[in-house]
Amino acid sequence: MAYDSNNIFARILRGEIPCRKVHEDEYSLAFHDINPQAPVHILVIPKGAYESFNDFAATASDAEMAGLVRAVGKVAAMAGVAEDGWRLLSNVGENGHQEVPHLHIHIFGGRPLGAMIARQP
Ligand code: AMP
């Protein structure tokens, strides 16, 4: 599927929509999730036009990949969750329940986060 350049995170990257910025560098932008699911809930996104982890893993440059991974680690440390523990998560596609079609890494922390995913009934 072609990248939708009007998705909400693309618009944040272009400065058309505000965000509560936590960190920015050459390759990434991090900002607070608008509907936090934990005391710390930050999104880290690549600046490049990648829909999900699928196309990012397949086509991003090594520098873009390193930039995103380093930003995630830096933001976790900046948010004060590195010591107590935290979770990173990226939803991909329909079964992954991805809502915004621009790759984003969720950082959750600030409380015990429970089981990894909801258990089957
Ligand atoms: P996902 O289901 O992984 O695609 O998650 C999308 C996330 O983006 C959700 O946690 C939303 O709360 C968050 N979100 C949507 N719009 C905004 C926005 N304008 N600023 C910050 N976070 C947003």
Short mmCIF file of N, CA and C and ligand atoms in Angstrom, two decimals:
data_model
loop_
_atom_site.label_atom_id
_atom_site.label_comp_id
_atom_site.label_asym_id
_atom_site.label_seq_id
_atom_site.Cartn_x
_atom_site.Cartn_y
_atom_site.Cartn_z
N MET A 1 0.85 -1.20 0.00
CA MET A 1 0.00 0.00 0.00
C MET A 1 0.88 1.25 0.00
N ALA A 2 0.49 2.26 -0.77
CA ALA A 2 1.28 3.49 -0.85
C ALA A 2 1.16 4.28 0.45
N TYR A 3 2.26 4.92 0.81
CA TYR A 3 2.27 5.75 2.02
C TYR A 3 1.29 6.92 1.87
N ASP A 4 0.48 7.13 2.88
CA ASP A 4 -0.50 8.23 2.88
C ASP A 4 0.15 9.46 3.51
N SER A 5 0.53 10.42 2.68
CA SER A 5 1.28 11.57 3.20
C SER A 5 0.40 12.54 3.99
N ASN A 6 -0.89 12.23 4.07
CA ASN A 6 -1.78 13.08 4.89
C ASN A 6 -2.12 12.44 6.23
N ASN A 7 -1.44 11.35 6.59
CA ASN A 7 -1.71 10.77 7.91
C ASN A 7 -1.27 11.76 9.00
N ILE A 8 -1.84 11.57 10.18
CA ILE A 8 -1.68 12.59 11.22
C ILE A 8 -0.23 12.80 11.64
N PHE A 9 0.57 11.74 11.62
CA PHE A 9 1.97 11.91 12.05
C PHE A 9 2.79 12.60 10.95
N ALA A 10 2.44 12.37 9.70
CA ALA A 10 3.09 13.12 8.61
C ALA A 10 2.78 14.61 8.76
N ARG A 11 1.57 14.91 9.17
CA ARG A 11 1.18 16.31 9.36
C ARG A 11 1.90 16.92 10.57
N ILE A 12 2.10 16.13 11.61
CA ILE A 12 2.89 16.61 12.75
C ILE A 12 4.32 16.89 12.30
N LEU A 13 4.89 15.99 11.51
CA LEU A 13 6.27 16.18 11.02
C LEU A 13 6.39 17.45 10.19
N ARG A 14 5.35 17.79 9.45
CA ARG A 14 5.39 19.01 8.61
C ARG A 14 5.04 20.26 9.41
N GLY A 15 4.70 20.09 10.68
CA GLY A 15 4.37 21.24 11.52
C GLY A 15 2.96 21.76 11.32
N GLU A 16 2.12 20.97 10.66
CA GLU A 16 0.74 21.40 10.40
C GLU A 16 -0.16 21.18 11.60
N ILE A 17 0.24 20.25 12.46
CA ILE A 17 -0.51 19.92 13.68
C ILE A 17 0.49 19.95 14.83
N PRO A 18 0.10 20.53 15.97
CA PRO A 18 1.05 20.60 17.09
C PRO A 18 1.23 19.24 17.78
N CYS A 19 2.33 19.13 18.49
CA CYS A 19 2.54 17.96 19.34
C CYS A 19 3.30 18.42 20.57
N ARG A 20 3.26 17.59 21.61
CA ARG A 20 4.05 17.87 22.82
C ARG A 20 5.39 17.16 22.65
N LYS A 21 6.32 17.89 22.04
CA LYS A 21 7.60 17.30 21.65
C LYS A 21 8.47 16.95 22.85
N VAL A 22 9.09 15.78 22.77
CA VAL A 22 10.02 15.32 23.82
C VAL A 22 11.45 15.37 23.30
N HIS A 23 11.61 15.05 22.02
CA HIS A 23 12.96 14.93 21.45
C HIS A 23 12.86 15.03 19.94
N GLU A 24 13.88 15.61 19.34
CA GLU A 24 13.96 15.63 17.87
C GLU A 24 15.41 15.57 17.46
N ASP A 25 15.69 14.80 16.44
CA ASP A 25 17.04 14.80 15.85
C ASP A 25 16.90 14.61 14.35
N GLU A 26 18.02 14.37 13.69
CA GLU A 26 18.01 14.27 12.22
C GLU A 26 17.04 13.21 11.70
N TYR A 27 16.89 12.12 12.45
CA TYR A 27 16.13 10.98 11.93
C TYR A 27 14.80 10.74 12.60
N SER A 28 14.54 11.38 13.73
CA SER A 28 13.35 11.00 14.49
C SER A 28 12.73 12.18 15.23
N LEU A 29 11.47 11.98 15.58
CA LEU A 29 10.73 12.93 16.41
C LEU A 29 10.01 12.10 17.47
N ALA A 30 10.02 12.60 18.71
CA ALA A 30 9.30 11.92 19.81
C ALA A 30 8.37 12.92 20.47
N PHE A 31 7.16 12.45 20.77
CA PHE A 31 6.16 13.34 21.38
C PHE A 31 5.22 12.51 22.24
N HIS A 32 4.55 13.19 23.18
CA HIS A 32 3.62 12.51 24.07
C HIS A 32 2.39 12.03 23.30
N ASP A 33 1.96 10.80 23.61
CA ASP A 33 0.72 10.30 23.03
C ASP A 33 -0.45 11.14 23.54
N ILE A 34 -1.37 11.44 22.65
CA ILE A 34 -2.50 12.30 23.00
C ILE A 34 -3.50 11.60 23.93
N ASN A 35 -3.45 10.29 23.98
CA ASN A 35 -4.37 9.50 24.80
C ASN A 35 -3.57 8.47 25.59
N PRO A 36 -2.82 8.95 26.60
CA PRO A 36 -1.82 8.08 27.25
C PRO A 36 -2.45 6.88 27.96
N GLN A 37 -1.79 5.74 27.79
CA GLN A 37 -2.23 4.48 28.41
C GLN A 37 -1.40 4.13 29.63
N ALA A 38 -0.47 4.99 29.99
CA ALA A 38 0.41 4.78 31.15
C ALA A 38 0.93 6.16 31.55
N PRO A 39 1.47 6.29 32.78
CA PRO A 39 2.00 7.60 33.18
C PRO A 39 3.02 8.16 32.18
N VAL A 40 3.82 7.30 31.62
CA VAL A 40 4.70 7.69 30.50
C VAL A 40 4.21 6.97 29.26
N HIS A 41 3.82 7.71 28.27
CA HIS A 41 3.41 7.13 26.97
C HIS A 41 3.85 8.11 25.89
N ILE A 42 4.94 7.76 25.27
CA ILE A 42 5.59 8.62 24.27
C ILE A 42 5.69 7.84 22.96
N LEU A 43 5.52 8.53 21.86
CA LEU A 43 5.66 7.94 20.54
C LEU A 43 6.95 8.44 19.91
N VAL A 44 7.71 7.53 19.32
CA VAL A 44 8.93 7.90 18.58
C VAL A 44 8.71 7.50 17.13
N ILE A 45 8.87 8.45 16.23
CA ILE A 45 8.61 8.17 14.81
C ILE A 45 9.84 8.55 13.97
N PRO A 46 10.05 7.81 12.88
CA PRO A 46 11.11 8.22 11.95
C PRO A 46 10.63 9.42 11.15
N LYS A 47 11.56 10.24 10.70
CA LYS A 47 11.18 11.37 9.85
C LYS A 47 10.87 10.94 8.42
N GLY A 48 11.40 9.81 8.03
CA GLY A 48 11.12 9.31 6.69
C GLY A 48 9.70 8.80 6.56
N ALA A 49 9.26 8.68 5.31
CA ALA A 49 7.88 8.28 5.01
C ALA A 49 7.75 6.76 5.01
N TYR A 50 7.61 6.18 6.21
CA TYR A 50 7.46 4.73 6.35
C TYR A 50 6.12 4.43 6.99
N GLU A 51 5.39 3.52 6.39
CA GLU A 51 4.05 3.20 6.89
C GLU A 51 4.10 2.37 8.17
N SER A 52 5.03 1.44 8.23
CA SER A 52 5.07 0.54 9.38
C SER A 52 6.45 -0.07 9.47
N PHE A 53 6.59 -0.98 10.43
CA PHE A 53 7.87 -1.69 10.56
C PHE A 53 8.18 -2.51 9.32
N ASN A 54 7.16 -2.89 8.58
CA ASN A 54 7.39 -3.70 7.38
C ASN A 54 8.29 -2.98 6.38
N ASP A 55 7.87 -1.82 5.93
CA ASP A 55 8.66 -1.13 4.91
C ASP A 55 9.92 -0.49 5.52
N PHE A 56 9.84 -0.12 6.80
CA PHE A 56 11.03 0.45 7.43
C PHE A 56 12.16 -0.58 7.46
N ALA A 57 11.84 -1.79 7.92
CA ALA A 57 12.86 -2.84 8.02
C ALA A 57 13.41 -3.20 6.65
N ALA A 58 12.54 -3.14 5.63
CA ALA A 58 12.96 -3.57 4.29
C ALA A 58 13.74 -2.50 3.55
N THR A 59 13.44 -1.21 3.78
CA THR A 59 14.00 -0.19 2.89
C THR A 59 14.70 0.98 3.57
N ALA A 60 14.57 1.15 4.87
CA ALA A 60 15.25 2.29 5.52
C ALA A 60 16.77 2.07 5.48
N SER A 61 17.49 3.18 5.47
CA SER A 61 18.95 3.08 5.49
C SER A 61 19.42 2.65 6.89
N ASP A 62 20.66 2.17 6.94
CA ASP A 62 21.23 1.80 8.24
C ASP A 62 21.22 3.01 9.17
N ALA A 63 21.49 4.19 8.64
CA ALA A 63 21.54 5.40 9.48
C ALA A 63 20.15 5.72 10.04
N GLU A 64 19.13 5.56 9.21
CA GLU A 64 17.76 5.80 9.71
C GLU A 64 17.40 4.80 10.80
N MET A 65 17.79 3.55 10.60
CA MET A 65 17.47 2.52 11.61
C MET A 65 18.20 2.80 12.91
N ALA A 66 19.47 3.08 12.79
CA ALA A 66 20.25 3.37 14.01
C ALA A 66 19.70 4.62 14.68
N GLY A 67 19.33 5.61 13.87
CA GLY A 67 18.81 6.85 14.44
C GLY A 67 17.55 6.62 15.24
N LEU A 68 16.65 5.79 14.72
CA LEU A 68 15.39 5.53 15.42
C LEU A 68 15.63 4.74 16.70
N VAL A 69 16.45 3.71 16.61
CA VAL A 69 16.72 2.89 17.80
C VAL A 69 17.41 3.71 18.89
N ARG A 70 18.36 4.52 18.49
CA ARG A 70 19.05 5.34 19.50
C ARG A 70 18.10 6.37 20.10
N ALA A 71 17.20 6.90 19.30
CA ALA A 71 16.23 7.87 19.83
C ALA A 71 15.31 7.21 20.84
N VAL A 72 14.87 5.99 20.57
CA VAL A 72 14.01 5.28 21.52
C VAL A 72 14.73 5.12 22.86
N GLY A 73 15.97 4.68 22.81
CA GLY A 73 16.72 4.53 24.06
C GLY A 73 16.93 5.85 24.78
N LYS A 74 17.23 6.88 24.02
CA LYS A 74 17.45 8.20 24.61
C LYS A 74 16.18 8.73 25.26
N VAL A 75 15.06 8.58 24.58
CA VAL A 75 13.79 9.09 25.11
C VAL A 75 13.39 8.32 26.38
N ALA A 76 13.59 7.01 26.39
CA ALA A 76 13.28 6.24 27.61
C ALA A 76 14.11 6.75 28.78
N ALA A 77 15.37 7.02 28.53
CA ALA A 77 16.23 7.55 29.60
C ALA A 77 15.76 8.95 30.02
N MET A 78 15.45 9.78 29.04
CA MET A 78 14.99 11.15 29.34
C MET A 78 13.69 11.13 30.14
N ALA A 79 12.82 10.17 29.85
CA ALA A 79 11.52 10.09 30.51
C ALA A 79 11.63 9.51 31.91
N GLY A 80 12.81 8.99 32.26
CA GLY A 80 13.04 8.49 33.61
C GLY A 80 12.53 7.09 33.86
N VAL A 81 12.34 6.31 32.79
CA VAL A 81 11.81 4.95 32.97
C VAL A 81 12.87 3.86 32.78
N ALA A 82 14.07 4.25 32.38
CA ALA A 82 15.08 3.25 32.04
C ALA A 82 15.41 2.36 33.24
N GLU A 83 15.47 2.93 34.43
CA GLU A 83 15.85 2.15 35.61
C GLU A 83 14.76 1.18 36.04
N ASP A 84 13.53 1.67 36.14
CA ASP A 84 12.43 0.86 36.68
C ASP A 84 11.85 -0.12 35.67
N GLY A 85 12.09 0.13 34.42
CA GLY A 85 11.57 -0.77 33.39
C GLY A 85 10.47 -0.10 32.58
N TRP A 86 10.34 -0.56 31.35
CA TRP A 86 9.40 0.07 30.42
C TRP A 86 9.12 -0.91 29.30
N ARG A 87 8.31 -0.50 28.38
CA ARG A 87 7.96 -1.36 27.25
C ARG A 87 7.99 -0.56 25.96
N LEU A 88 8.50 -1.17 24.91
CA LEU A 88 8.36 -0.56 23.59
C LEU A 88 7.51 -1.49 22.74
N LEU A 89 6.71 -0.88 21.89
CA LEU A 89 5.75 -1.64 21.11
C LEU A 89 5.48 -0.91 19.80
N SER A 90 5.34 -1.67 18.74
CA SER A 90 4.94 -1.06 17.48
C SER A 90 3.85 -1.93 16.84
N ASN A 91 2.69 -1.37 16.68
CA ASN A 91 1.59 -2.08 16.05
C ASN A 91 1.75 -2.03 14.54
N VAL A 92 1.50 -3.16 13.89
CA VAL A 92 1.66 -3.24 12.43
C VAL A 92 0.39 -3.81 11.81
N GLY A 93 -0.21 -3.00 10.95
CA GLY A 93 -1.32 -3.48 10.13
C GLY A 93 -2.57 -3.84 10.92
N GLU A 94 -3.44 -4.52 10.24
CA GLU A 94 -4.78 -4.77 10.77
C GLU A 94 -4.76 -5.65 12.01
N ASN A 95 -4.09 -6.80 11.94
CA ASN A 95 -4.06 -7.67 13.12
C ASN A 95 -3.29 -7.03 14.26
N GLY A 96 -2.35 -6.18 13.94
CA GLY A 96 -1.59 -5.46 14.96
C GLY A 96 -2.34 -4.26 15.53
N HIS A 97 -3.50 -3.98 14.97
CA HIS A 97 -4.34 -2.85 15.39
C HIS A 97 -3.63 -1.50 15.24
N GLN A 98 -2.93 -1.35 14.12
CA GLN A 98 -2.26 -0.07 13.83
C GLN A 98 -3.31 0.92 13.34
N GLU A 99 -3.38 2.08 14.01
CA GLU A 99 -4.37 3.09 13.65
C GLU A 99 -3.79 4.19 12.76
N VAL A 100 -2.56 4.56 13.00
CA VAL A 100 -1.93 5.64 12.23
C VAL A 100 -0.88 5.03 11.30
N PRO A 101 -1.04 5.23 9.98
CA PRO A 101 -0.15 4.56 9.03
C PRO A 101 1.17 5.26 8.78
N HIS A 102 1.85 5.61 9.88
CA HIS A 102 3.24 6.07 9.84
C HIS A 102 3.92 5.35 11.01
N LEU A 103 5.00 4.63 10.72
CA LEU A 103 5.67 3.85 11.77
C LEU A 103 5.84 4.65 13.05
N HIS A 104 5.43 4.07 14.16
CA HIS A 104 5.65 4.69 15.46
C HIS A 104 5.96 3.63 16.49
N ILE A 105 6.90 3.96 17.35
CA ILE A 105 7.26 3.10 18.48
C ILE A 105 6.64 3.72 19.72
N HIS A 106 5.78 2.95 20.39
CA HIS A 106 5.23 3.40 21.65
C HIS A 106 6.25 3.12 22.76
N ILE A 107 6.43 4.06 23.66
CA ILE A 107 7.19 3.84 24.89
C ILE A 107 6.21 3.98 26.05
N PHE A 108 6.06 2.91 26.83
CA PHE A 108 5.18 2.92 27.99
C PHE A 108 6.02 2.75 29.25
N GLY A 109 5.64 3.42 30.31
CA GLY A 109 6.34 3.22 31.58
C GLY A 109 5.66 3.99 32.69
N GLY A 110 6.29 3.92 33.87
CA GLY A 110 5.78 4.68 35.02
C GLY A 110 4.85 3.90 35.91
N ARG A 111 4.54 2.65 35.53
CA ARG A 111 3.74 1.76 36.38
C ARG A 111 4.00 0.33 35.90
N PRO A 112 3.68 -0.66 36.76
CA PRO A 112 3.78 -2.05 36.27
C PRO A 112 2.85 -2.23 35.08
N LEU A 113 3.36 -2.81 34.01
CA LEU A 113 2.62 -2.84 32.76
C LEU A 113 1.87 -4.14 32.50
N GLY A 114 2.03 -5.11 33.38
CA GLY A 114 1.24 -6.34 33.23
C GLY A 114 1.73 -7.23 32.11
N ALA A 115 0.86 -8.16 31.73
CA ALA A 115 1.22 -9.15 30.72
C ALA A 115 1.45 -8.49 29.37
N MET A 116 2.18 -9.18 28.54
CA MET A 116 2.61 -8.62 27.26
C MET A 116 1.43 -8.28 26.35
N ILE A 117 0.52 -9.20 26.17
CA ILE A 117 -0.68 -8.93 25.39
C ILE A 117 -1.86 -9.56 26.11
N ALA A 118 -3.06 -9.12 25.74
CA ALA A 118 -4.25 -9.69 26.37
C ALA A 118 -4.31 -11.19 26.11
N ARG A 119 -4.66 -11.93 27.13
CA ARG A 119 -4.76 -13.39 26.97
C ARG A 119 -6.03 -13.75 26.23
N GLN A 120 -5.99 -14.85 25.52
CA GLN A 120 -7.19 -15.38 24.87
C GLN A 120 -8.17 -15.83 25.96
N PRO A 121 -9.48 -15.67 25.77
CA PRO A 121 -10.45 -16.15 26.77
C PRO A 121 -10.43 -17.67 26.85
P1 AMP B 1 -1.53 2.74 16.92
O1 AMP B 1 -2.80 2.05 17.29
O2 AMP B 1 -0.30 1.96 17.30
O3 AMP B 1 -1.51 3.19 15.49
O4 AMP B 1 -1.45 4.02 17.85
C1 AMP B 1 -1.73 5.32 17.44
C2 AMP B 1 -1.52 6.20 18.62
O5 AMP B 1 -1.46 7.54 18.17
C3 AMP B 1 -2.61 6.13 19.69
O6 AMP B 1 -2.02 5.77 20.94
C4 AMP B 1 -3.18 7.56 19.71
O7 AMP B 1 -3.57 7.97 21.00
C5 AMP B 1 -2.02 8.36 19.17
N1 AMP B 1 -2.35 9.63 18.52
C6 AMP B 1 -3.29 9.84 17.57
N2 AMP B 1 -3.29 11.13 17.20
C7 AMP B 1 -2.33 11.75 17.93
C8 AMP B 1 -1.83 13.08 18.00
N3 AMP B 1 -2.34 14.07 17.23
N4 AMP B 1 -0.83 13.35 18.87
C9 AMP B 1 -0.32 12.38 19.64
N5 AMP B 1 -0.73 11.09 19.62
C10 AMP B 1 -1.72 10.79 18.77
#
